[in-house]
Coordinates of C-alpha atoms in Angstrom, one line a residue:
Chain I
X1 CA 64.1 48.3 15.5
X2 CA 65.1 47.6 19.1
X3 CA 67.8 49.7 20.6
X4 CA 70.1 46.7 21.0
X5 CA 69.7 45.7 17.4
X6 CA 70.3 49.3 16.2
X7 CA 73.5 49.6 18.3
X8 CA 74.7 46.2 17.1
X9 CA 74.1 47.2 13.5
X10 CA 75.9 50.5 13.9
X11 CA 78.8 48.8 15.6
X12 CA 79.2 46.4 12.7
X13 CA 79.1 49.2 10.2
X14 CA 81.5 51.4 12.1
X15 CA 84.1 48.6 12.6
X16 CA 83.8 47.1 9.1
X17 CA 87.4 46.6 8.0
X18 CA 86.6 47.7 4.4
X19 CA 84.6 50.8 5.5
X20 CA 80.9 51.5 5.9
X21 CA 80.0 51.1 2.2
X22 CA 81.5 47.6 2.1
X23 CA 79.9 46.8 5.4
X24 CA 76.5 47.8 4.1
X25 CA 76.9 45.3 1.2
X26 CA 77.5 42.5 3.6
X27 CA 74.9 43.6 6.1
X28 CA 71.9 41.3 6.7
X29 CA 70.3 43.3 9.6
X30 CA 69.1 46.3 7.6
X31 CA 65.3 47.1 7.2
X32 CA 63.8 47.0 3.7
X33 CA 64.4 50.7 3.2
X34 CA 68.1 50.4 4.0
X35 CA 70.1 52.6 6.3
X36 CA 68.1 55.7 5.3
X37 CA 65.1 54.1 7.0
X38 CA 67.0 54.3 10.3
X39 CA 69.2 57.4 10.0
X40 CA 68.2 60.7 8.5
X41 CA 70.1 61.6 5.4
X42 CA 69.9 64.9 3.6
X43 CA 71.2 66.9 0.6
X44 CA 74.5 67.6 2.5
X45 CA 75.2 64.0 3.6
X46 CA 73.6 60.6 3.1
X47 CA 73.0 58.4 6.1
X48 CA 76.0 56.2 5.0
X49 CA 78.3 59.2 5.0
X50 CA 77.2 60.2 8.5
X51 CA 78.0 56.7 9.8
X52 CA 81.3 56.9 8.0
X53 CA 82.3 59.9 10.2
X54 CA 82.1 57.6 13.2
X55 CA 84.0 54.8 11.4
X56 CA 86.9 57.2 10.6
X57 CA 86.9 58.4 14.2
X58 CA 87.0 54.9 15.5
X59 CA 89.9 53.8 13.5
X60 CA 92.0 57.0 13.7
X61 CA 91.5 57.4 17.4
X62 CA 92.8 53.8 18.1
X63 CA 95.6 54.2 15.5
X64 CA 96.8 57.3 17.4
X65 CA 96.8 55.4 20.7
X66 CA 98.7 52.5 19.2
X67 CA 101.2 54.8 17.4
X68 CA 102.0 56.2 20.8
X69 CA 102.2 52.9 22.7
X70 CA 104.3 51.2 20.0
X71 CA 106.3 54.2 18.7
X72 CA 109.5 52.2 18.1
X73 CA 107.6 49.4 16.3
X74 CA 106.1 52.1 14.1
X75 CA 109.5 53.6 13.4
X76 CA 110.7 50.2 12.3
X77 CA 107.9 49.3 9.9
X78 CA 106.9 52.8 8.7
X79 CA 103.6 54.6 8.5
X80 CA 101.8 52.6 5.8
X81 CA 102.7 49.1 7.1
X82 CA 101.7 50.2 10.7
X83 CA 98.4 51.6 9.4
X84 CA 97.7 48.2 7.7
X85 CA 98.9 46.3 10.8
X86 CA 96.4 48.2 13.0
X87 CA 93.6 47.6 10.5
X88 CA 94.1 43.9 10.7
X89 CA 94.7 44.0 14.5
X90 CA 91.5 45.8 15.3
X91 CA 89.5 43.3 13.2
X92 CA 91.2 40.4 15.1
X93 CA 91.2 42.0 18.5
X94 CA 88.4 44.6 18.8
X95 CA 88.7 46.7 21.9
X96 CA 86.8 45.3 24.9
X97 CA 88.2 47.3 27.8
X98 CA 86.8 50.6 29.0
X99 CA 90.2 52.2 29.1
X100 CA 91.5 53.0 25.6
X101 CA 95.1 52.4 26.6
X102 CA 94.3 48.7 26.9
X103 CA 93.2 48.5 23.2
X104 CA 96.8 47.7 22.1
X105 CA 97.4 45.0 24.8
X106 CA 97.4 42.1 22.3
X107 CA 99.4 43.7 19.5
X108 CA 102.6 41.7 20.4
X109 CA 100.7 38.4 20.2
X110 CA 99.1 39.5 16.9
X111 CA 102.5 40.5 15.4
X112 CA 103.9 37.0 16.2
X113 CA 101.8 35.5 13.5
X114 CA 101.9 38.5 11.1
X115 CA 103.9 38.6 7.9
X116 CA 105.7 41.7 9.1
X117 CA 107.3 39.5 11.8
X118 CA 108.6 37.2 9.1
X119 CA 110.5 40.0 7.4
X120 CA 111.8 41.3 10.7
X121 CA 111.6 38.4 13.2
X122 CA 112.4 40.7 16.2
X123 CA 109.3 42.9 15.7
X124 CA 106.9 41.0 18.0
X125 CA 109.6 41.0 20.7
X126 CA 110.1 44.8 20.3
X127 CA 106.3 45.3 20.6
X128 CA 106.2 43.1 23.7
X129 CA 109.1 45.2 25.2
X130 CA 107.2 48.4 24.5
X131 CA 104.0 47.0 26.1
X132 CA 106.0 46.0 29.2
X133 CA 107.3 49.5 29.5
X134 CA 103.7 50.8 29.5
X135 CA 102.6 48.2 32.0
X136 CA 105.5 49.0 34.4
X137 CA 104.8 52.8 34.1
X138 CA 101.3 52.4 35.5
X139 CA 101.7 49.3 37.6
X140 CA 100.6 49.3 41.3
X141 CA 102.5 51.4 43.8
X142 CA 104.1 50.0 47.0
X143 CA 107.1 50.5 49.1
X144 CA 110.4 49.1 47.8
X145 CA 112.7 47.1 50.0
X146 CA 115.5 49.2 51.4
X147 CA 119.0 48.2 52.4
X148 CA 118.3 49.4 56.0
X149 CA 115.6 46.8 56.4
X150 CA 118.1 44.0 55.7
X151 CA 120.6 45.3 58.2
X152 CA 118.5 43.8 61.0
X153 CA 118.5 40.3 59.5
X154 CA 120.6 37.9 61.5
X155 CA 123.1 35.8 59.6
X156 CA 121.4 32.5 60.2
X157 CA 118.0 34.0 59.0
X158 CA 119.1 35.0 55.5
X159 CA 118.3 31.7 53.8
X160 CA 114.7 31.7 55.0
X161 CA 114.2 35.5 54.3
X162 CA 111.0 36.0 52.3
X163 CA 111.3 38.2 49.3
X164 CA 109.0 39.3 46.5
X165 CA 109.4 41.5 43.5
X166 CA 107.7 44.9 43.4
X167 CA 104.5 45.0 41.3
X168 CA 106.2 47.4 38.8
X169 CA 108.7 44.7 37.7
X170 CA 108.7 42.6 34.5
X171 CA 111.2 40.1 33.2
X172 CA 111.2 39.4 29.4
X173 CA 112.9 36.4 27.7
X174 CA 114.2 37.6 24.3
X175 CA 115.7 36.0 21.3
X176 CA 116.7 39.4 19.8
X177 CA 118.4 42.5 21.2
X178 CA 115.3 44.6 21.1
X179 CA 116.3 47.0 23.9
X180 CA 119.1 48.2 21.6
X181 CA 116.6 48.9 18.8
X182 CA 114.4 50.7 21.3
X183 CA 117.4 52.7 22.6
X184 CA 118.4 53.8 19.1
X185 CA 114.8 54.9 18.6
X186 CA 114.8 56.8 21.9
X187 CA 118.0 58.6 21.0
X188 CA 116.6 59.6 17.6
X189 CA 119.5 57.9 15.9
X190 CA 117.3 56.1 13.5
X191 CA 116.2 52.6 14.5
X192 CA 118.7 49.8 14.2
X193 CA 117.6 46.3 13.4
X194 CA 117.9 44.0 16.4
X195 CA 120.7 41.4 16.4
X196 CA 119.9 37.8 17.3
X197 CA 121.0 37.0 20.9
X198 CA 119.2 35.1 23.6
X199 CA 119.0 37.1 26.8
X200 CA 116.6 38.4 29.4
X201 CA 115.5 41.9 30.2
X202 CA 114.5 43.5 33.5
X203 CA 112.0 46.4 33.3
X204 CA 111.4 48.2 36.6
X205 CA 110.3 51.6 38.0
X206 CA 111.9 54.0 40.4
X207 CA 110.7 57.4 41.3
X208 CA 108.0 57.1 38.6
X209 CA 110.6 56.5 35.9
X210 CA 110.9 53.3 34.0
X211 CA 114.3 51.6 33.6
X212 CA 115.5 48.5 31.7
X213 CA 118.7 46.5 31.6
X214 CA 119.9 43.1 30.4
X215 CA 120.0 40.5 33.1
X216 CA 123.0 38.3 34.1
X217 CA 122.9 34.5 34.0
X218 CA 120.5 33.1 36.6
X219 CA 119.1 36.5 37.5
X220 CA 116.0 36.1 35.5
X221 CA 115.2 32.7 37.0
X222 CA 115.7 34.1 40.5
X223 CA 113.5 37.2 39.9
X224 CA 110.8 35.0 38.3
X225 CA 110.8 32.9 41.4
X226 CA 110.4 36.0 43.5
X227 CA 107.4 37.2 41.5
X228 CA 105.2 34.8 43.4
X229 CA 107.2 35.2 46.6
X230 CA 110.1 33.0 47.6
X231 CA 113.1 32.8 50.0
X232 CA 116.5 34.4 49.5
X233 CA 118.0 30.9 49.8
X234 CA 115.9 29.6 46.9
X235 CA 117.0 32.6 44.8
X236 CA 120.7 32.0 45.6
X237 CA 120.3 28.4 44.6
X238 CA 119.1 29.1 41.1
X239 CA 121.8 31.8 40.6
X240 CA 124.4 29.4 41.8
X241 CA 123.1 26.6 39.5
X242 CA 123.2 29.0 36.5
X243 CA 126.7 30.3 37.2
X244 CA 128.6 27.6 38.9
X245 CA 131.6 29.8 39.6
X246 CA 133.5 30.1 42.8
X247 CA 132.6 33.7 43.3
X248 CA 128.8 33.1 43.5
X249 CA 128.5 34.7 47.0
X250 CA 130.0 37.9 45.7
X251 CA 127.8 37.8 42.6
X252 CA 124.7 37.3 44.7
X253 CA 125.7 40.2 47.1
X254 CA 126.2 42.5 44.1
X255 CA 122.9 41.5 42.5
X256 CA 121.0 42.0 45.7
X257 CA 122.5 45.5 46.0
X258 CA 121.5 46.3 42.4
X259 CA 117.9 45.1 42.9
X260 CA 117.6 47.2 46.1
X261 CA 119.0 50.3 44.4
X262 CA 116.6 49.9 41.5
X263 CA 113.5 49.2 43.7
X264 CA 113.1 45.7 42.2
X265 CA 112.1 44.1 45.5
X266 CA 109.0 44.9 47.5
X267 CA 109.1 45.9 51.2
X268 CA 105.8 43.9 51.5
X269 CA 107.3 40.4 51.9
X270 CA 105.0 37.4 51.5
X271 CA 104.0 35.5 54.6
Chain Z
X1 CA 72.3 44.3 41.2
X2 CA 68.8 45.1 40.0
X3 CA 67.8 48.4 38.5
X4 CA 66.8 50.9 41.2
X5 CA 63.9 53.4 40.7
X6 CA 65.5 56.8 40.3
X7 CA 63.5 58.4 43.1
X8 CA 64.5 55.8 45.6
X9 CA 68.2 56.0 44.6
X10 CA 68.2 59.7 45.0
X11 CA 67.2 59.7 48.6
X12 CA 70.3 57.7 49.6
X13 CA 72.7 59.8 47.6
X14 CA 74.6 62.9 48.5
X15 CA 72.2 65.8 47.8
X16 CA 74.0 68.6 49.5
X17 CA 74.2 70.8 46.4
X18 CA 76.9 71.0 43.8
X19 CA 78.6 74.2 44.9
X20 CA 79.4 74.6 41.2
X21 CA 79.2 78.4 41.0
X22 CA 82.2 78.8 43.4
X23 CA 84.6 76.9 41.1
X24 CA 84.7 79.5 38.4
X25 CA 86.8 78.8 35.3
X26 CA 89.0 75.7 35.0
X27 CA 91.0 73.7 32.5
X28 CA 91.1 70.0 31.4
X29 CA 94.3 68.6 32.8
X30 CA 96.3 66.9 30.1
X31 CA 99.6 65.0 30.3
X32 CA 101.5 67.5 28.3
X33 CA 100.8 70.1 30.9
X34 CA 101.6 68.1 34.0
X35 CA 105.1 69.7 34.4
X36 CA 103.9 73.2 33.9
X37 CA 101.0 72.9 36.3
X38 CA 103.0 71.2 39.1
X39 CA 105.8 73.8 38.8
X40 CA 103.8 76.9 38.4
X41 CA 100.5 76.2 40.2
X42 CA 98.7 78.5 37.7
X43 CA 95.7 80.6 38.7
X44 CA 92.8 78.5 37.5
X45 CA 89.7 77.7 39.6
X46 CA 89.8 73.9 39.1
X47 CA 90.9 71.0 36.9
X48 CA 88.8 68.4 35.2
X49 CA 90.6 65.1 34.5
X50 CA 89.5 62.2 32.2
X51 CA 88.6 59.5 34.7
X52 CA 89.8 56.6 32.7
X53 CA 93.3 58.0 32.4
X54 CA 93.7 57.6 36.1
X55 CA 91.9 54.3 36.5
X56 CA 95.4 52.6 36.7
X57 CA 97.0 50.7 39.5
X58 CA 99.7 53.2 40.3
X59 CA 102.7 55.2 38.9
X60 CA 103.0 58.8 37.9
X61 CA 99.5 59.6 36.7
X62 CA 98.0 59.0 40.2
X63 CA 100.9 60.8 41.8
X64 CA 100.2 63.9 39.6
X65 CA 96.5 63.7 40.4
X66 CA 97.2 63.7 44.1
X67 CA 99.5 66.7 43.8
X68 CA 97.1 68.6 41.7
X69 CA 94.2 67.7 44.0
X70 CA 96.2 69.0 47.0
X71 CA 95.9 72.5 45.5
X72 CA 92.8 72.6 43.4
X73 CA 89.2 71.2 43.2
X74 CA 89.1 68.4 40.7
X75 CA 86.2 67.0 38.7
X76 CA 86.3 63.4 37.3
X77 CA 85.0 63.4 33.7
X78 CA 84.5 59.9 32.2
X79 CA 84.1 58.8 28.6
X80 CA 83.3 55.1 29.0
X81 CA 80.3 54.5 31.2
X82 CA 78.1 53.9 28.2
X83 CA 75.0 55.0 29.9
X84 CA 72.9 54.5 26.7
X85 CA 74.2 51.0 25.8
X86 CA 71.9 48.0 25.8
X87 CA 74.1 45.6 27.7
X88 CA 74.3 45.7 31.5
X89 CA 76.4 48.4 33.1
X90 CA 80.0 47.4 33.7
X91 CA 80.0 47.1 37.5
X92 CA 83.8 46.5 37.7
X93 CA 84.3 49.7 35.8
X94 CA 81.9 51.6 38.1
X95 CA 83.6 50.1 41.2
X96 CA 87.0 51.2 39.9
X97 CA 85.6 54.7 39.3
X98 CA 84.2 54.7 42.8
X99 CA 87.6 53.8 44.2
X100 CA 89.2 56.6 42.2
X101 CA 86.5 59.1 43.5
X102 CA 87.2 58.0 47.0
X103 CA 90.9 58.6 46.5
X104 CA 90.6 62.1 45.0
X105 CA 87.3 63.4 46.3
X106 CA 86.1 65.1 43.2
X107 CA 83.6 68.0 43.3
X108 CA 81.5 65.8 41.1
X109 CA 81.6 62.9 38.5
X110 CA 80.4 63.4 35.0
X111 CA 80.0 61.2 31.8
X112 CA 78.1 61.5 28.6
X113 CA 74.5 60.9 27.5
X114 CA 75.5 58.4 24.8
X115 CA 76.5 54.8 24.1
X116 CA 80.0 53.7 23.5
X117 CA 79.9 50.1 22.4
X118 CA 77.9 46.9 21.8
X119 CA 78.2 43.2 22.4
X120 CA 81.0 43.7 25.0
X121 CA 83.1 45.6 22.5
X122 CA 84.1 49.3 22.8
X123 CA 84.1 51.9 20.1
X124 CA 85.9 54.5 22.3
X125 CA 83.6 57.1 20.9
X126 CA 80.4 58.9 22.0
X127 CA 77.4 57.8 19.9
X128 CA 74.0 59.5 19.9
X129 CA 70.8 57.8 21.1
X130 CA 67.3 57.9 19.6
X131 CA 65.3 60.6 21.3
X132 CA 62.4 58.5 22.4
X133 CA 60.3 58.0 25.5
X134 CA 61.6 54.4 25.7
X135 CA 65.2 55.6 25.6
X136 CA 64.6 58.2 28.3
X137 CA 63.3 55.4 30.5
X138 CA 66.1 53.1 29.6
X139 CA 68.9 55.6 30.2
X140 CA 67.4 57.1 33.4
X141 CA 67.2 53.6 35.0
X142 CA 70.9 53.0 34.1
X143 CA 72.0 56.4 35.5
X144 CA 70.1 55.6 38.7
X145 CA 71.9 52.3 38.9
X146 CA 75.3 53.9 38.3
X147 CA 74.5 56.6 40.9
X148 CA 73.7 53.9 43.4
X149 CA 77.0 52.0 42.8
X150 CA 79.0 55.3 42.9
X151 CA 77.1 56.5 45.9
X152 CA 76.7 60.0 44.5
X153 CA 74.7 61.9 41.8
X154 CA 76.1 61.9 38.3
X155 CA 76.4 64.9 35.9
X156 CA 75.6 64.0 32.3
X157 CA 76.9 65.8 29.3
X158 CA 75.2 66.5 25.9
X159 CA 77.4 65.1 23.1
X160 CA 78.2 66.4 19.6
X161 CA 76.7 64.2 16.9
X162 CA 76.8 63.7 13.2
X163 CA 73.6 61.6 12.7
X164 CA 70.0 61.6 13.8
X165 CA 67.6 58.7 14.0
X166 CA 64.2 58.6 12.2
X167 CA 62.5 57.1 15.2
X168 CA 63.3 60.2 17.4
X169 CA 60.1 61.6 18.9
X170 CA 61.5 64.7 20.6
X171 CA 64.2 67.3 20.2
X172 CA 67.6 66.8 21.7
X173 CA 67.1 69.4 24.4
X174 CA 63.8 67.7 25.4
X175 CA 65.6 64.4 25.6
X176 CA 68.4 65.8 27.8
X177 CA 65.9 67.5 30.0
X178 CA 63.7 64.5 30.4
X179 CA 66.6 62.1 31.1
X180 CA 68.0 64.4 33.8
X181 CA 64.6 64.8 35.4
X182 CA 63.9 61.1 35.4
X183 CA 67.3 60.1 36.7
X184 CA 67.5 63.1 39.1
X185 CA 71.0 63.9 37.9
X186 CA 72.9 67.1 37.0
X187 CA 73.7 68.4 33.5
X188 CA 77.0 69.3 32.0
X189 CA 76.1 71.6 29.2
X190 CA 78.7 71.6 26.4
X191 CA 78.2 74.9 24.6
X192 CA 80.4 73.9 21.7
X193 CA 78.5 70.6 21.3
X194 CA 75.3 72.5 21.1
X195 CA 76.8 74.8 18.4
X196 CA 78.2 71.9 16.4
X197 CA 74.8 70.0 16.6
X198 CA 72.8 73.1 15.7
X199 CA 74.9 73.5 12.5
X200 CA 74.9 69.7 11.7
X201 CA 71.2 69.1 12.3
X202 CA 69.7 72.5 11.7
X203 CA 68.2 73.8 14.9
X204 CA 68.5 77.0 16.9
X205 CA 71.3 76.8 19.5
X206 CA 69.7 79.4 21.7
X207 CA 66.4 77.6 21.9
X208 CA 68.3 74.5 23.2
X209 CA 69.9 76.5 26.0
X210 CA 66.7 78.3 26.8
X211 CA 65.0 75.0 27.4
X212 CA 67.6 73.7 29.8
X213 CA 66.4 73.4 33.5
X214 CA 68.8 75.9 35.1
X215 CA 68.6 74.2 38.5
X216 CA 70.2 71.1 37.1
X217 CA 73.0 72.7 35.0
X218 CA 76.2 72.2 37.1
X219 CA 78.9 72.9 34.5
X220 CA 79.6 74.3 31.1
X221 CA 82.2 73.0 28.6
X222 CA 83.9 75.2 26.1
X223 CA 85.9 73.8 23.2
X224 CA 86.9 74.3 19.6
X225 CA 85.8 72.4 16.5
X226 CA 86.7 72.1 12.8
X227 CA 84.6 73.0 9.8
X228 CA 84.7 69.9 7.4
X229 CA 82.7 71.6 4.7
X230 CA 79.4 69.6 4.9
X231 CA 79.6 69.3 8.7
X232 CA 81.3 70.6 11.9
X233 CA 83.6 68.1 13.7
X234 CA 84.0 68.4 17.5
X235 CA 87.8 68.1 17.6
X236 CA 88.9 70.0 20.7
X237 CA 92.0 71.0 18.8
X238 CA 91.2 74.6 18.1
X239 CA 90.7 77.8 20.0
X240 CA 87.1 78.5 21.0
X241 CA 85.4 80.4 18.1
X242 CA 83.5 83.7 18.5
X243 CA 80.1 82.1 17.9
X244 CA 80.7 79.7 20.8
X245 CA 81.8 82.6 23.0
X246 CA 78.6 84.4 22.2
X247 CA 76.5 81.3 22.9
X248 CA 78.4 81.0 26.2
X249 CA 77.5 84.5 27.1
X250 CA 73.8 83.7 26.4
X251 CA 74.1 80.5 28.5
X252 CA 75.6 82.4 31.4
X253 CA 73.0 85.0 31.3
X254 CA 70.2 82.5 31.0
X255 CA 71.4 79.8 33.4
X256 CA 73.9 81.5 35.7
X257 CA 77.7 81.6 36.2
X258 CA 78.2 77.8 36.9
X259 CA 81.6 76.1 36.8
X260 CA 83.1 76.4 33.3
X261 CA 85.8 74.4 31.7
X262 CA 88.2 75.0 28.8
X263 CA 88.4 71.6 27.1
X264 CA 91.4 71.1 24.8
X265 CA 92.6 67.6 23.8
X266 CA 94.7 67.9 20.7
X267 CA 97.0 70.4 19.0
X268 CA 97.7 71.5 22.6
X269 CA 99.2 75.0 23.0
X270 CA 101.5 76.0 25.8
X271 CA 99.5 76.2 29.1
X272 CA 99.7 80.1 29.2
X273 CA 97.7 80.2 26.0
X274 CA 95.0 78.2 27.6
X275 CA 95.1 80.6 30.5
X276 CA 94.0 83.3 28.1
X277 CA 90.8 81.4 27.3
X278 CA 90.3 80.7 31.1
X279 CA 90.5 84.4 31.7
X280 CA 88.1 85.1 28.9
X281 CA 85.6 82.7 30.5
X282 CA 86.3 84.2 33.9
X283 CA 85.4 87.7 32.7
X284 CA 82.1 86.5 31.4
X285 CA 81.3 84.5 34.5
X286 CA 82.2 87.5 36.7
X287 CA 80.0 89.8 34.6
X288 CA 77.1 87.6 35.6
X289 CA 78.0 87.7 39.2
X290 CA 80.0 84.4 39.4
X291 CA 83.2 83.7 41.2
X292 CA 85.2 83.5 38.0
X293 CA 87.6 81.1 39.5

């Protein structure tokens, strides 16, 4: 058997959702003598049992990574349901990236169509929130915009001032208050079910620590605009349109101050 | 990029020696110990880091690596190059690793003599290869290609294994030796893996070590394993057992006091407990005339 065929066969057996024995029953790529014709078995362990060691290692190594990446989601559904969730997930989204931390990237998408999300409709959003926390934690570095840099901007130049969000910034649209569920998990208070409530979350990083907070009206649209690079004037317009109150100038000034304090804007402005 | 003949690739690579003996005894740097290491700057010769954990865009992991590198030699140890796979090498991965190496200037780069996936999918595990002349040729050509992309020689590690292929034509140590010679690369000799495989497959561990080309052995790994009844499992979650220490003493006497690493990944103790194992390795290296770290 060629090396490529041998490796493909072992891959199928190791990742068979029902285990190696079940995988062998379904396997069509075996030689006439079966697995023992390829792999040495002995009195201590049959060839099938030896492959099963790798099958166990594959599943439990990835389960451990996903347990860590989605700790609050795990706390909500419990060990058994999470184990079964990961079994289905790995069959639907087998890891392709070299970095194992990427193995759980699609779990939020998988959860959206999963029965667990029917019983707890906030679950996929909670997982997406946890994934965003991980992404922000290891997002690209870069200098954040500081207040001193804005001091030199002439009054007439503010509207055309180019701004962009820092690479370690995510904005999530949510239908459920999943940050409260996560906070209850973090505090060890026992996870509380998320209440329904449309809102947006800002996730950002400062001094290597990840922070999150609920956004005010118009703030999410403004920051989304700034993700591709925009002008301060355009950001003001979307905030003004969303709020429509007389105090919009004061609101924008306050929001700009909070973004700078949290390192949300990049010092590398787009051209 | 086409496959490059090993001999040609070697001429263009850094060949100024490994300087491995001077590093002494080191520890695998794990996230749980970041705080201790940065605050206490413990007396270890060097740190080995898992390359893929630092192949990220930014954030704390890279900051920690920079701080550790400022005070210690560092070795990048990868788990995902899949040198024995059948599909083309992942050039994006190799270029990312090259960028990381440029950033932290490691003493050397290592990965495993194994395959880790098939059909574009990754098992995130280290699987054994058939020990055949054809596999030697296949893997050596891939190591040569990787070395060319990375611009430096690689160090390859012997893995622990739980199965053997009927088509194998040679012993594991012959396979390791022939691949290293054909690819002109270094060897990271994992003493625990030799012990585990000797028990699992029934060969003499000392014979394996005795057959290693001492001029190519750059580093030793020491770790713990679990006895699962019908086999030993390489878990890195236990202290190093007496049998592996004795095998290490034999390896040091036979091969020399090359850089030695205490490798612990799970069931992590407090860092000072690992330092006791570092000290135990250091004493054995020093007894053989090494730096000890």
